[in-house]
Coordinates of C-alpha atoms and ligand atoms in Angstrom, one line a residue:
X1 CA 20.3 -62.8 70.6
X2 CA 18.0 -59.9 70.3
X3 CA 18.5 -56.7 72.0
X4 CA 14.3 -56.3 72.3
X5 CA 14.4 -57.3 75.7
X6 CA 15.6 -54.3 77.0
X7 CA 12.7 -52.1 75.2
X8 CA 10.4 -54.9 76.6
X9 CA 11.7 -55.1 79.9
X10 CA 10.3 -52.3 82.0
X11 CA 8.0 -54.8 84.2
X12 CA 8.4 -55.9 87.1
X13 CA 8.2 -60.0 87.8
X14 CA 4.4 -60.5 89.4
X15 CA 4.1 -60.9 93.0
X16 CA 3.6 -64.4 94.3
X17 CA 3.6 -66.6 91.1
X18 CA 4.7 -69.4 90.3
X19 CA 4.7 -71.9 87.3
X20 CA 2.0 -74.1 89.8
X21 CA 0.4 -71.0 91.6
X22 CA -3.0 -71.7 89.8
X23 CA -3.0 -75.5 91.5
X24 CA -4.5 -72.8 94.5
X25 CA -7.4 -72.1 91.8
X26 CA -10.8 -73.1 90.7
X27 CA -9.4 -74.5 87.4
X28 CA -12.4 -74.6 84.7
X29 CA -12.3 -77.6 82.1
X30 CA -9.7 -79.8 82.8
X31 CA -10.1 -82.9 83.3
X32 CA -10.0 -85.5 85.6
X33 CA -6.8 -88.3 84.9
X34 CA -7.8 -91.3 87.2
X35 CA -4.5 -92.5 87.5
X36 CA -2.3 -89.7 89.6
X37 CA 0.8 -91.8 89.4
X38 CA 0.9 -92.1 85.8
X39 CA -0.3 -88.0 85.4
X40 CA 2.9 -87.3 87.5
X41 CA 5.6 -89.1 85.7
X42 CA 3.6 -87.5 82.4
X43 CA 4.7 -84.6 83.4
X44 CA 8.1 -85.2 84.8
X45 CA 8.9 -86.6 81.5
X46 CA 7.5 -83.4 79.5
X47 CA 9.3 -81.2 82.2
X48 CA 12.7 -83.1 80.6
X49 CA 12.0 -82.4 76.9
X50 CA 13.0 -79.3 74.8
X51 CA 10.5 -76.5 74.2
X52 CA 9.1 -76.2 71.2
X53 CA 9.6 -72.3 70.7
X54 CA 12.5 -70.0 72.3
X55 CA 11.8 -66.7 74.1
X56 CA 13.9 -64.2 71.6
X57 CA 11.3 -65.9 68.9
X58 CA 8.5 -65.0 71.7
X59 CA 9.9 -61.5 72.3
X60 CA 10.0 -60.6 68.4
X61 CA 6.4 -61.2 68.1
X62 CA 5.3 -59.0 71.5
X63 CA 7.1 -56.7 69.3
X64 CA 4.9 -56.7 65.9
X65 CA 2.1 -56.6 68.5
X66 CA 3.1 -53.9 69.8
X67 CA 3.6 -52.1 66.6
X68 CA -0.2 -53.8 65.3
X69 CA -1.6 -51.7 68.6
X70 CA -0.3 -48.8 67.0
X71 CA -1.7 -49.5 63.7
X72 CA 1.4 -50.4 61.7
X73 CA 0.3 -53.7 61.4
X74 CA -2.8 -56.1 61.2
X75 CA -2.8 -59.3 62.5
X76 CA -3.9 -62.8 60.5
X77 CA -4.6 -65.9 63.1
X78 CA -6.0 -68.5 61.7
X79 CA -6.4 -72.9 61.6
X80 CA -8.2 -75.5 62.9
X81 CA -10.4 -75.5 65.8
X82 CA -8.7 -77.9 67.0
X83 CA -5.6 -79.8 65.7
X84 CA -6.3 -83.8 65.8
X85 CA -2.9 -86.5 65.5
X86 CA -4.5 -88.2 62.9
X87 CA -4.0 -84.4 60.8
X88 CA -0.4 -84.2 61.3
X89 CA 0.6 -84.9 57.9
X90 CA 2.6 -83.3 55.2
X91 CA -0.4 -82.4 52.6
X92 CA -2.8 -80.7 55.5
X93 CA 0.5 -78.4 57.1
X94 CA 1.5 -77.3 53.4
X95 CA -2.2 -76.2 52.5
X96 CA -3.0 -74.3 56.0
X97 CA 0.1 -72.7 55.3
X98 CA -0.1 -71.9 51.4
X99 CA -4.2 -70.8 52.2
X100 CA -2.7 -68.5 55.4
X101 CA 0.3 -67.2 53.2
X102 CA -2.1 -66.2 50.3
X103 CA -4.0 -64.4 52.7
X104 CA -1.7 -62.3 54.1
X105 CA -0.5 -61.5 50.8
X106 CA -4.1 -60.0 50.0
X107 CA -3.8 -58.3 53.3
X108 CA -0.8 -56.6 52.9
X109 CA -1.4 -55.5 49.3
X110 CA -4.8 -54.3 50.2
X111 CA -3.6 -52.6 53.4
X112 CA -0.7 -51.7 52.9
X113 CA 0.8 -52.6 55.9
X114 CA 3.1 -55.3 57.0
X115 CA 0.8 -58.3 58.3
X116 CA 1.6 -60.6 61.5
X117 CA 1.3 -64.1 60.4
X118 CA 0.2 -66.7 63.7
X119 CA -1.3 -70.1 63.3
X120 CA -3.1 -71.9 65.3
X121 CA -1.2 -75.0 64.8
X122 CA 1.6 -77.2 66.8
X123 CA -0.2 -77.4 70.0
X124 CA -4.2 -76.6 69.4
X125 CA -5.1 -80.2 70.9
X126 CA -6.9 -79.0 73.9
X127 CA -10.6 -78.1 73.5
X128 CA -13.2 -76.8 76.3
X129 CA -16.8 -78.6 76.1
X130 CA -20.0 -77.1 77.4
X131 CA -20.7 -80.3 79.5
X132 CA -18.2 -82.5 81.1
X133 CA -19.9 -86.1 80.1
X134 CA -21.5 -86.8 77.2
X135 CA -24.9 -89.4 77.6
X136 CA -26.3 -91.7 74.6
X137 CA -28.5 -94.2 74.8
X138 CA -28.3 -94.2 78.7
X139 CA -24.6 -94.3 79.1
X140 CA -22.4 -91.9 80.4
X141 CA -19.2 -90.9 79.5
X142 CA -16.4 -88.4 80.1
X143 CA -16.6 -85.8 76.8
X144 CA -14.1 -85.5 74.2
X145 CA -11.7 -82.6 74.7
X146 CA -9.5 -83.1 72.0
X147 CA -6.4 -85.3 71.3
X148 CA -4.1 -83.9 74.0
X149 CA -6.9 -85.5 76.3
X150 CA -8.6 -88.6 75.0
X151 CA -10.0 -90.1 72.2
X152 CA -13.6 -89.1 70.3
X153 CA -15.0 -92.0 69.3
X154 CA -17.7 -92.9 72.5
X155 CA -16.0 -95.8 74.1
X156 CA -15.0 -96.2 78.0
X157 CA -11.3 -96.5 76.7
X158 CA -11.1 -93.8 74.3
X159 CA -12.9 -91.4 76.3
X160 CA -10.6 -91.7 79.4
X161 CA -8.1 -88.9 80.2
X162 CA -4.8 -90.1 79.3
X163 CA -1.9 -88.2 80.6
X164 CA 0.3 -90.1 77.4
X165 CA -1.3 -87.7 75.6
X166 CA 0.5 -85.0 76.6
X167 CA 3.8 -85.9 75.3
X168 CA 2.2 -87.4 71.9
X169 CA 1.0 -83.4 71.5
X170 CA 4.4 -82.5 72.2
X171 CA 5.7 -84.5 69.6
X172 CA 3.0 -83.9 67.0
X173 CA 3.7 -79.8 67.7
X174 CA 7.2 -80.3 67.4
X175 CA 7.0 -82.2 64.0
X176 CA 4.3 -79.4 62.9
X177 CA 7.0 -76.9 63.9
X178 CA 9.7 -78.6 62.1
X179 CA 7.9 -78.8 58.8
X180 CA 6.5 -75.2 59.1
X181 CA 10.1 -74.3 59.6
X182 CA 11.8 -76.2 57.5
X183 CA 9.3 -74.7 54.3
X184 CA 9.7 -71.4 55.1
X185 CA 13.0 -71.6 55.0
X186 CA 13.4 -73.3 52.4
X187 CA 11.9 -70.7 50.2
X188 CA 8.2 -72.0 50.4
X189 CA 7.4 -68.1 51.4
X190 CA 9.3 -66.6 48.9
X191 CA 7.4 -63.8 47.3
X192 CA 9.1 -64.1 43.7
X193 CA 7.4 -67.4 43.5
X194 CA 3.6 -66.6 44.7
X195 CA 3.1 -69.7 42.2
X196 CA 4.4 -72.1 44.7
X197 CA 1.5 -71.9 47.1
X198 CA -1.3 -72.0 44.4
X199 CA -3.8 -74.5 45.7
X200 CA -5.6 -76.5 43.0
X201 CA -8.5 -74.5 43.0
X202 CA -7.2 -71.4 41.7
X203 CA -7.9 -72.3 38.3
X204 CA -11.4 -72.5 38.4
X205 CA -12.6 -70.2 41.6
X206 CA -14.6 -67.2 40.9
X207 CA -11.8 -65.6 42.9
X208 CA -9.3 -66.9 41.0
X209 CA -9.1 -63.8 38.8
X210 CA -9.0 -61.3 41.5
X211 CA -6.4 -63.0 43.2
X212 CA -4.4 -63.8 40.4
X213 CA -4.5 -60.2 39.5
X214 CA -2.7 -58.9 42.9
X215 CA 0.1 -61.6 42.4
X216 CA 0.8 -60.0 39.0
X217 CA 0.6 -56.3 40.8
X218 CA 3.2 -57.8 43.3
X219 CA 5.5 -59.0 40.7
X220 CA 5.4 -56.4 38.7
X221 CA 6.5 -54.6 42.1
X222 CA 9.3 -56.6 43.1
X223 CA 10.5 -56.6 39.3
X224 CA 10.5 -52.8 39.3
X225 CA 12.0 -52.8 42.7
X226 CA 14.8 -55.2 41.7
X227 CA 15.6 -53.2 38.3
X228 CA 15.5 -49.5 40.3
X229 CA 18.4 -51.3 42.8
X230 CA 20.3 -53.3 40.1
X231 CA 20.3 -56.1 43.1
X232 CA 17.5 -58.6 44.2
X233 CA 15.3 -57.8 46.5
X234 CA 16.2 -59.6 49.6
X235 CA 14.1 -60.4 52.8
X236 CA 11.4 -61.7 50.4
X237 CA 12.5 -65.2 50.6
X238 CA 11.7 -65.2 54.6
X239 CA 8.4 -64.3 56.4
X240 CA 8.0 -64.8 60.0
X241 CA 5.4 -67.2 61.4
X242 CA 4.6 -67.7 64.8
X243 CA 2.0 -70.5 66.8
X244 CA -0.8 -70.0 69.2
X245 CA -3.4 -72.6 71.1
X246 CA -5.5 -72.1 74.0
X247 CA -3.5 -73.1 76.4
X248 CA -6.2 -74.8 78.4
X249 CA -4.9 -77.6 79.7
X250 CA -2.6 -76.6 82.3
X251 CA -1.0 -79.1 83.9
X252 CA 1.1 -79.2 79.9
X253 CA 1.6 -75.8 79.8
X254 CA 3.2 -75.5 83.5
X255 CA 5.6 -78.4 82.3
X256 CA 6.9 -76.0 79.1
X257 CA 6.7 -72.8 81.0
X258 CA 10.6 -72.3 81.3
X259 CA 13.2 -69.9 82.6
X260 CA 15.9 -69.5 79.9
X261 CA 19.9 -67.8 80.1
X262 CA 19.1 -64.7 78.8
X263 CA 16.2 -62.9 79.4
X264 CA 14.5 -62.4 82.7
X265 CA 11.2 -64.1 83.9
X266 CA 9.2 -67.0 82.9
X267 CA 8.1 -68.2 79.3
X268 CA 5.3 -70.5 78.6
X269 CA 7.7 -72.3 75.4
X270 CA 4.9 -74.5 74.0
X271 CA 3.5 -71.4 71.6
X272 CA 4.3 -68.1 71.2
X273 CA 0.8 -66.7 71.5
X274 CA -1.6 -68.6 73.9
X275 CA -4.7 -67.6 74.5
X276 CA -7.4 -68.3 77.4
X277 CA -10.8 -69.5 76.0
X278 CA -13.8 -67.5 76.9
X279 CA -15.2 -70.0 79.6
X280 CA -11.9 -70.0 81.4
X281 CA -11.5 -66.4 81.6
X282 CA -13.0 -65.2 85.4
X283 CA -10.4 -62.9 87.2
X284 CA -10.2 -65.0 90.0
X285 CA -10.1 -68.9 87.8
X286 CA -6.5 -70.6 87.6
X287 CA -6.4 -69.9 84.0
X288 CA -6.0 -65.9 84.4
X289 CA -3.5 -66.8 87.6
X290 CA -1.4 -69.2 85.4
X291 CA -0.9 -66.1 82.8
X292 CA -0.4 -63.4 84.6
X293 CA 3.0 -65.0 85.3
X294 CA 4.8 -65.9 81.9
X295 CA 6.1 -63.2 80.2
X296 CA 4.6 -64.2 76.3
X297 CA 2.1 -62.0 74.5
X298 CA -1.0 -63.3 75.4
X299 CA -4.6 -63.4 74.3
X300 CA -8.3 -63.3 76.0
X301 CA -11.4 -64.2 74.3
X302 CA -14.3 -61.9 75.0
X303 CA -17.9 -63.1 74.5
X304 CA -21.3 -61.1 75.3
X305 CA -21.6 -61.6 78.5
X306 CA -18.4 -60.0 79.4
X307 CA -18.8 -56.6 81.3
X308 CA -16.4 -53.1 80.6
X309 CA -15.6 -53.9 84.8
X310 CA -14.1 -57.3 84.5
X311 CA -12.8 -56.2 80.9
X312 CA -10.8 -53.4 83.2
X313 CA -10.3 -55.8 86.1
X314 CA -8.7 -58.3 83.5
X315 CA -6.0 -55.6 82.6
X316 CA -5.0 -54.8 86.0
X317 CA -4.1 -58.5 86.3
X318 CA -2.7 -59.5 83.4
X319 CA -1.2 -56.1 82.1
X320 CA -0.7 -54.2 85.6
X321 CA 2.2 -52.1 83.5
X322 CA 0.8 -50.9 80.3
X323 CA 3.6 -53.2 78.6
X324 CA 3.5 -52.9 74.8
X325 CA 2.4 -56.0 72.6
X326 CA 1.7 -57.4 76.0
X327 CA -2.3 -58.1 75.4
X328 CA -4.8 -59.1 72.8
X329 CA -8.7 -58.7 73.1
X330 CA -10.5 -61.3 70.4
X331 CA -14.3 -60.5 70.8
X332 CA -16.4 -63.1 69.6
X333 CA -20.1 -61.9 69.8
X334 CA -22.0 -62.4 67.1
X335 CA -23.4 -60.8 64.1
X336 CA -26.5 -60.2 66.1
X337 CA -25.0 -58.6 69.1
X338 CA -21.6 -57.1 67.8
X339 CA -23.7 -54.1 67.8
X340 CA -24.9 -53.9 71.2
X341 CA -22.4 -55.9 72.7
X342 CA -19.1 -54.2 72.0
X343 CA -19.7 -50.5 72.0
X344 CA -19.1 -50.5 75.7
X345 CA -16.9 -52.4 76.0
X346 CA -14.5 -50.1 73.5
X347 CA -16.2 -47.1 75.2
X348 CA -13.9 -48.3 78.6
X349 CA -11.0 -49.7 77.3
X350 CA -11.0 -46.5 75.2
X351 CA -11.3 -44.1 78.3
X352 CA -9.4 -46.0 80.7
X353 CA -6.5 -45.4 78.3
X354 CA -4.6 -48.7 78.2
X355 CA -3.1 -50.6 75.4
X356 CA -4.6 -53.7 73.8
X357 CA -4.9 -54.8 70.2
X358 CA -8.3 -55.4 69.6
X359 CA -9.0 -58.4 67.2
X360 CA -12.3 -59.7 66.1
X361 CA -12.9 -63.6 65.8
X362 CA -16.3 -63.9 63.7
X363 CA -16.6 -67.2 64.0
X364 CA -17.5 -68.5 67.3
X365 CA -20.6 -66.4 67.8
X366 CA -21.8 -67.6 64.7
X367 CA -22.2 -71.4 64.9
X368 CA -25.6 -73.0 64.8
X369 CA -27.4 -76.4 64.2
X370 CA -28.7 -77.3 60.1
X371 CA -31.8 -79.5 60.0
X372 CA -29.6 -82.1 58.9
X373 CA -27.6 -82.5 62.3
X374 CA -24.3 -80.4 61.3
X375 CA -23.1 -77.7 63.5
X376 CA -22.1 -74.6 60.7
X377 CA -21.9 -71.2 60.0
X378 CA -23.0 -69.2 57.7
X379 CA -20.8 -67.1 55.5
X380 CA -23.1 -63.8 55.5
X381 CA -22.5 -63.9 59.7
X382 CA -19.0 -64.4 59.4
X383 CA -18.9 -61.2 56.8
X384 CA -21.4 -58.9 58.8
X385 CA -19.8 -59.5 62.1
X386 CA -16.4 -58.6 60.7
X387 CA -17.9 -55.4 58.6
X388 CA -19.5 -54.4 62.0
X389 CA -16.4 -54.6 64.2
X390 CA -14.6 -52.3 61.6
X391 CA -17.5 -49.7 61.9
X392 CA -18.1 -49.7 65.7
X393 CA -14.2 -49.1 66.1
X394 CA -14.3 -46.4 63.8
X395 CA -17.1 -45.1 65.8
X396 CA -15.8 -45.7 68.9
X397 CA -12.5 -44.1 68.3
X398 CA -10.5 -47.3 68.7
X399 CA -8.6 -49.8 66.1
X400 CA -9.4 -53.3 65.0
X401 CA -6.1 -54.4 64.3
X402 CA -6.5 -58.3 63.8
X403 CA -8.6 -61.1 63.0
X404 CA -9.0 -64.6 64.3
X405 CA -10.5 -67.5 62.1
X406 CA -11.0 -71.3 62.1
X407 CA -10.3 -72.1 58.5
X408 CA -8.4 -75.0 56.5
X409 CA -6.4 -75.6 53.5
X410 CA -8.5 -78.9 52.7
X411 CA -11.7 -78.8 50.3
X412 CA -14.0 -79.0 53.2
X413 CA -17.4 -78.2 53.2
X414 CA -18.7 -77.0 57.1
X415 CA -19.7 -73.6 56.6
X416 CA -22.4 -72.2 54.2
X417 CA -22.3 -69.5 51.7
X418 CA -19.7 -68.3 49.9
X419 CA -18.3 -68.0 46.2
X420 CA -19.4 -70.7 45.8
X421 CA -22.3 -70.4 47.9
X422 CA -22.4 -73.8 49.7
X423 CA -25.4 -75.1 50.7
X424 CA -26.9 -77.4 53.4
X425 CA -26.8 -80.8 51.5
X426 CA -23.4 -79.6 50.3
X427 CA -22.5 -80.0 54.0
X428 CA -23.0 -84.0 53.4
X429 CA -19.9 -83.8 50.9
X430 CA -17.0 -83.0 53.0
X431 CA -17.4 -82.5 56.7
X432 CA -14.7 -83.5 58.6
X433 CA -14.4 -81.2 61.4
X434 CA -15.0 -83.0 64.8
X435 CA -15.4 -79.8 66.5
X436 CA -16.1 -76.4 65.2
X437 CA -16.8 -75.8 61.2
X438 CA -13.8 -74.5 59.7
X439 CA -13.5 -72.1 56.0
X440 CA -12.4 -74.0 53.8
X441 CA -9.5 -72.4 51.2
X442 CA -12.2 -70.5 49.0
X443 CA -14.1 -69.1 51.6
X444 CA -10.8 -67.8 53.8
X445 CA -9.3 -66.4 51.0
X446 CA -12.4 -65.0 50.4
X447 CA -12.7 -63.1 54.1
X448 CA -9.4 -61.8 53.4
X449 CA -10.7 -60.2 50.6
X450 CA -13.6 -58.9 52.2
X451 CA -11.3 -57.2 54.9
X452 CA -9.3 -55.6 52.5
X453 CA -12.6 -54.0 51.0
X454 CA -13.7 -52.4 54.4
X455 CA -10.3 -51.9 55.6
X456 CA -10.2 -49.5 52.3
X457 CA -13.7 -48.2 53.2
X458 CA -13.3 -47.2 56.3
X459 CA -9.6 -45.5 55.3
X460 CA -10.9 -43.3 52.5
X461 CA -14.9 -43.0 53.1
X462 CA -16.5 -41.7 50.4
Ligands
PEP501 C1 -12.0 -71.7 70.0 O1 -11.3 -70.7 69.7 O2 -12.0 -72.8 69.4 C2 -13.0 -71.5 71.1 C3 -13.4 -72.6 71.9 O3 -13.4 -70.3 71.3 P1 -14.1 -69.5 72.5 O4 -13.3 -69.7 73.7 O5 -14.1 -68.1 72.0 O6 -15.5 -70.1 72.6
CO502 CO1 -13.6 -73.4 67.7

């Protein structure tokens, strides 16, 4: 059992909260189950299972956020935009996790810093839609809002809320879990065998050099390491990996928010790291009122429209106590309003004097329409918007200390640009997102090199 808690502990429990408290809310995006019977014993049955995550797991990471506010270390987040059932197989949880480990690996030998790992995987089923029904060829239907909810295909039956749902994402997260679990410690993450997490393409990438040369630099280290000591260098085997999802749908997330023996207060024990979506995230909505309450690090996306005032109000709400580690800001703007967008923003935060790691998500700003009827993104936006956070937090005197992608492991082709620099008709190829386009193992790896470049830029300006 950790002895964290008492370093993290200094807060007081909220006033007036409860588990249901934001029942008393306007609650944004949820949908409507026709069949209140059936939504009750749902959730009487998911109040029964085990959690999927424990709080000493929870409290280690508000740690390593903590130190990432300080600068010690960056954070990686990254997977699909939303998880589907269908995905939940052995092949696509080994490559998110071999493309996300390879990552950090760049990160942390190009930063030289340790690197907090988080996917966003074993509970990302819930997704928020800009319209509630969805109309073709003069019939309505409720929208699709992801596999914890109902089904995509447009059909009365699949598109009806079904509370089942619920506990099929709990068992699809818990399997996810398992597997993520059971690899890493197994040795899957061990950092004398890099070679275990080469995906197929590294033979013939044009990054496949560049990458190949860091895994022989880190060798080479823990070699020279291991012959200075005369022992092996231990604690290479093991990384740490925690989950996230926007926790969206809240009637699930009020049936794993838990009290446990040993630490004080309430833990949302679905994910380590949820986060509220941008369109849930007024002051006043049942989202912010639901997580004011639990006691896990938690995140809030911030789009263009947000103002420095509700940026401010935000923190007196959800971090009244300047707790360390406690909050994450991801702004999402844009490659064509980073610029004008954000400044203030960092301006207040900056003056007002608070704590919050600042972590940019260059993807959802950045999605458009091709001619040919996919929704993309282009890999020049994703690359400016990121550049441009690093140099307007420089400017601003504050500290962009993470990053938040929707990428794969898969061979996918749903954004353009690149190495390899996909095109529009290459979208026809391999486009199997039914959301959000995703990077696909070349292009991720390929961000995390570009991050390492500016990260170095910005440290040692020439
Ligand atoms: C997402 O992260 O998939 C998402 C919907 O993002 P946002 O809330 O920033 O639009
Ligand atoms: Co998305």
């Amino acid at each position: 059992m950790p002895a964290s808690d008492r370093t993290l502990s200094a807060v007081t429990l909220p006033s007036e909260w409860s588990a249901s408290s934001w029942r008393s809310r306007t609650a944004m995006q949820l949908p409507h189950y026709p069949d209140a019977a059936e939504l009750a014993s749902t959730l009487a049955e998911l109040r029964a299972l085990p959690p999927l995550v424990t709080s000493w797991e929870i409290l280690s990471l508000k740690q390593q956020l903590a130190e990432a506010q300080e600068g010690k270390r960056f954070l990686l987040q990254g997977g699909d935009c939303a998880e589907s059932f269908d995905a939940c197989a052995s092949e696509v949880i080994s490559n998110r996790l071999k493309v996300l480990l390879q990552m950090s690996l760049v990160l942390v030998h190009g930063m030289r810093k340790p690197v907090v790992r988080v996917g966003r995987f074993a509970g990302q089923y819930a997704k928020p839609r800009s319209t509630d029904t969805e109309t073709i060829g003069g019939v309505t239907l409720p929208s699709y809002r992801g596999d914890m909810v109902n089904a995509p295909a447009f059909t009365e039956a699949a598109r009806r809320p079904d509370p089942r749902r619920m506990i099929k994402a709990h068992a699809r997260s818990a399997m996810t879990m398992n597997f993520v679990r059971a690899l890493i410690d197994g040795g899957f993450a061990d950092l004398h065998h890099p070679e275990y997490w080469n995906l197929s393409w590294v033979g013939h990438s044009p990054l496949a050099d560049e990458y190949r040369r860091m895994v022989n630099a880190i060798g080479d280290a823990v070699h020279f390491m291991e012959t200075l000591s005369g022992a092996e260098v231990h604690n290479l085997n093991r990384v740490d990996f925690y989950t996230s999802h926007e926790a969206l749908l809240l009637p699930y997330e009020e049936s794993l928010t838990r009290q446990v023996p040993r630490h004080w207060g309430w833990f949302n024990l679905s994910t380590h790291f949820p986060w509220i979506g941008m369109r849930t995230a007024a002051a006043d909505g049942a989202h912010a009122e639901y997580f004011r309450g639990i006691r896990n690090p938690i995140a809030l996306k911030v789009g263009p429209s947000v103002t420095p005032e509700q940026l401010l109000r935000i923190i007196d709400l959800l971090n009244p106590e300047d707790e360390p580690g406690r909050l994450s800001f991801i702004h999402r703007m844009g490659a064509g309003h980073i610029a004008e967008k954000l400044p203030p923003l960092l301006e207040a935060i900056r003056r007002d004097g608070r704590r919050v790691l600042w972590v940019c998500d260059p993807m959802h700003g950045n999605t458009e329409a091709t001619a040919n009827g996919y929704k993309t993104r282009r890999f020049a936006n994703i690359g400016s918007e990121l550049e441009q956070a690093f140099d307007l937090h420089a400017a601003a005197g504050t500290r962009l200390g993470g990053v938040h992608l929707e990428l794969t492991g898969e061979d996918v082709t749903e954004c353009l640009g690149g190495a390899r620099d996909l095109t529009e008709v290459d979208l026809e190829r391999a486009y199997q997102s039914t959301v959000d386009p995703r990077l696909n193992y070349e292009q991720a790896l390929e961000v995390a090199m570009l991050i390492v470049r500016k990260h170095t830029q910005i440290a040692s300006p020439t």
